[in-house]
Amino acid sequence: MAAADSFYIATPIFYVNDVPHIGHAYTEVASDVLARWHRQRGDDTWLLTGTDEHGEKILRTAVANGTSPKQWVDKLVAESWQPLLSTIDIANDDFIRTTDERHEATVRAFLQKLYDDGYIYAGEYSGYYCVGCEEYKQDDDLLTATDGEYKGQLVCKIHGRPVEVLKEKNYFFRMSQFQQQLLDLYEQRPDFVQPQSVRNEIVSFVSRGLEDLSISRSSFDWGIKLPWDESHVVYVWFDALLNYISATGYGTDDANFARRWPAVHLIGKDIARFHAVIWPAMLMAAGVEVPRTVFGHGWLLVNGEKMSKTKLTGIQPTQITDVFGSDAFRYYFMRAVALGQDGSFSWEDISARYQAELANGFGNLASRVVAMINRYFDGELPAAGALEPADAVIVETVKQAAVDADAAILRFAPHDALTAIWTIVERLNGYITEQEPWVLAKDAAKRERLATVLNTAAEGLRALAVLLSPVMPQSTTKLWTALGQDGRVAEQDLTTAGEWGQLAPGTRVNALEALFPRVETIEGAA
Ligand code: MSP
């Protein structure tokens, strides 16, 4: 078992049949914010992300584009999926591809172990399959289309596309054996699946009974061959789920695996069953500890529906970052959507929040305070005199915000963390308005009071820079430099961010460009 301060968080690995949209970016940002926060509070943190490259969906896409699947995935990974990480500033520690040899070797070894231990048998599968989901479907996953091009046909509820009838000789994993063990797990560890809505769905799904799972396909060959029967490739989900342990040294680097595992899985709720049912059952069969937590976040909706490429509602992350920048992208999705609930994206909403919260709220506060220290104290941070009640309110606000934000992150609520941190922005803006430093500056007798007000405001900005760094790494770096601080803001200890009096009087502040410049045109907003 990993040490108590180990924090290993993994995103799902993404299908590379197409380019990323903001739904994918949303999962990445949420995971990255949690990882950065834990890193900055001193936890032994590891963020894993990567790509899911095998299976029928990708094979068909490659064929439709006239290339081999390997050429297709190499191109998409290099041109779209890896660049996504810099577009939205993801500080991942590793990137796993299911076509990596390190992954394929682990998958073969894991399967062989399950086969040798009697958890896999040959049988015949007949039923429905949705290539969009890469999933075998039960009757209640399907409906008969009442209109549109598939009218009268059985379609997948998620993709709205016809399912295919499969009748194949397959190998099966004895998943049904794990029903009781899984129910016990959900019972004994109520936080294993979060949030509550997803947990309820999982518990009721498993309570209805589990069937054995078909884990191989023989009608195509784009996948990892079964070690004991090379006429079959591993079912793409069985292959993909193993990325979380192949990337951290299961069977190849015991020390690293012990250091990292078990993981926190942050995934979309659409794939909660795979992570909270199939995956722990696989691990139980292999005698490996189950994950720490499976957290299913909500969907980004466009026009009330899950945004997706197939439905042509996908928005590319660069459409947003080109206008607002990556910090605003990250801030917006973490603030406007409660993690665990669905949220609607709109250009109007992001524009309004950019202007009100980032440009006028945080950015303007930072520029004004830094400019006043430059103007009234020649760029040298003044020492504070005796604190008045108005100053003490700021001291207390900063302290409380830091405590509340940390607690919120630990319960997977970055939206609450931002709300807590924003109390500093709001109170400080009110404080500046009330204290009117520009009036104090006109009266030589109020010099000490002016010094106290600007020192207090600068301390508040220091705390903001540290607390906001996991969400907005770029603007907080600029602010940190403007405050004349050494080292990287991303390396500052979050656990002491709320403590007062960390800026040394006499420190030289530097000029600060606008953190959130005016946005002139909003592409795609029409
Ligand atoms: N390859 C599988 C995951 C394997 S993990 C062992 C897969 N890939 S995916 O690319 O289709 O989707 C991955 C994730 O993208 C979803 O779980 C979810 O986290 C995210 N999202 C995709 N569309 C989304 C929205 N519209 N909204 C929010 N997140 C969405 O499933």
XYZ file of N, CA and C and ligand atoms in Angstrom, residues 11-17 21-27 51-52 57 81 132-133 237 239-244 266-271 275 297-301 305-308, ligand 1:
160
model
N -6.188 10.236 -15.307
C -7.335 10.573 -16.157
C -7.698 9.301 -16.922
N -8.866 9.257 -17.553
C -9.083 8.153 -18.496
C -8.069 8.315 -19.622
N -7.807 7.253 -20.345
C -6.992 7.438 -21.550
C -7.970 7.617 -22.711
N -7.645 8.529 -23.588
C -8.628 9.024 -24.553
C -8.544 8.278 -25.881
N -9.708 8.026 -26.454
C -9.747 7.399 -27.778
C -9.202 8.384 -28.796
N -8.335 7.881 -29.650
C -7.739 8.789 -30.633
C -8.381 8.596 -32.012
N -9.682 8.314 -31.989
C -10.368 8.238 -33.293
C -10.613 9.628 -33.852
N -12.019 17.475 -27.796
C -12.940 18.600 -27.619
C -12.892 19.033 -26.155
N -13.709 20.029 -25.793
C -13.557 20.579 -24.440
C -14.037 19.626 -23.339
N -14.820 18.613 -23.707
C -15.186 17.593 -22.702
C -13.941 16.838 -22.246
N -13.085 16.477 -23.192
C -11.837 15.795 -22.837
C -10.940 16.737 -22.024
N -10.868 17.980 -22.499
C -10.014 18.960 -21.819
C -10.492 19.201 -20.388
N -11.793 19.104 -20.204
C -12.372 19.314 -18.865
C -11.832 18.262 -17.885
N -11.853 17.001 -18.288
C -11.312 15.943 -17.421
C -9.836 16.203 -17.129
N -3.391 7.799 -23.987
C -4.308 7.533 -25.093
C -4.630 6.046 -25.241
N -5.870 5.809 -25.658
C -6.450 4.469 -25.801
C -6.504 4.203 -27.297
N -13.282 0.726 -33.060
C -13.633 2.100 -33.417
C -12.454 2.787 -34.111
N -3.305 15.092 -29.609
C -3.514 14.776 -28.196
C -2.384 15.263 -27.310
N -19.260 2.626 -30.821
C -18.999 3.960 -30.245
C -18.554 3.851 -28.799
N -19.264 3.038 -28.026
C -18.916 2.839 -26.604
C -17.824 1.789 -26.444
N -11.396 -2.513 -23.664
C -11.497 -1.968 -22.297
C -10.603 -2.722 -21.317
N -7.846 -4.097 -22.005
C -6.522 -3.583 -22.368
C -6.328 -2.188 -21.751
N -7.301 -1.301 -21.989
C -7.145 0.103 -21.597
C -7.061 0.293 -20.078
N -7.916 -0.410 -19.341
C -7.933 -0.205 -17.882
C -6.568 -0.522 -17.261
N -5.866 -1.468 -17.889
C -4.578 -1.859 -17.310
C -3.510 -0.774 -17.430
N -3.798 0.292 -18.184
C -2.787 1.366 -18.317
C -2.401 1.939 -16.955
N -3.374 1.941 -16.042
C -3.121 2.583 -14.751
C -2.050 1.853 -13.948
N -10.193 9.909 -11.865
C -11.147 10.981 -12.170
C -11.596 10.757 -13.604
N -12.856 10.442 -13.761
C -13.373 10.019 -15.069
C -14.741 10.642 -15.294
N -15.209 10.611 -16.525
C -16.584 11.030 -16.788
C -17.540 9.958 -16.292
N -18.735 10.367 -15.875
C -19.678 9.386 -15.319
C -20.107 8.352 -16.348
N -19.920 8.669 -17.637
C -20.263 7.705 -18.684
C -19.444 6.426 -18.592
N -18.282 6.508 -17.986
C -17.441 5.312 -17.937
C -17.221 4.849 -16.499
N -14.898 1.576 -14.525
C -13.901 1.850 -13.481
C -14.299 1.365 -12.103
N -17.149 12.520 -12.835
C -17.626 13.905 -12.988
C -18.749 13.953 -14.018
N -19.401 15.107 -14.079
C -20.556 15.254 -14.973
C -20.139 15.552 -16.406
N -21.111 15.814 -17.209
C -20.879 16.089 -18.629
C -20.966 17.567 -18.920
N -20.190 17.979 -19.886
C -20.387 19.307 -20.440
C -21.466 19.170 -21.499
N -22.456 20.012 -21.361
C -23.597 19.923 -22.265
C -23.569 21.081 -23.255
N -27.454 18.660 -24.397
C -27.018 17.290 -24.650
C -25.532 17.154 -24.404
N -25.080 15.923 -24.053
C -23.652 15.696 -23.853
C -22.937 16.098 -25.136
N -21.943 16.959 -24.956
C -21.226 17.405 -26.136
C -20.464 16.233 -26.729
N -20.542 16.064 -28.022
C -19.777 14.978 -28.615
C -19.473 15.276 -30.067
N -10.991 5.370 -23.979
C -12.057 5.419 -23.044
C -11.516 5.517 -21.615
C -10.596 4.416 -21.216
S -9.970 4.632 -19.617
C -9.248 3.186 -19.253
C -12.947 6.624 -23.338
N -12.399 7.597 -24.047
S -13.135 8.918 -24.525
O -12.140 9.658 -25.243
O -14.339 8.597 -25.228
O -13.629 9.709 -23.284
C -12.821 9.889 -22.180
C -13.361 10.882 -21.227
O -13.548 12.156 -21.828
C -14.722 10.634 -20.575
O -14.767 9.730 -19.563
C -14.898 11.970 -19.946
O -14.028 12.027 -18.838
C -14.412 12.896 -21.034
N -15.525 13.403 -21.814
C -15.872 13.117 -23.108
N -16.958 13.864 -23.444
C -17.327 14.637 -22.400
C -18.274 15.644 -22.176
N -19.137 16.031 -23.088
N -18.255 16.250 -20.956
C -17.354 15.951 -19.981
N -16.454 15.011 -20.169
C -16.466 14.287 -21.325
O -14.082 6.634 -22.899
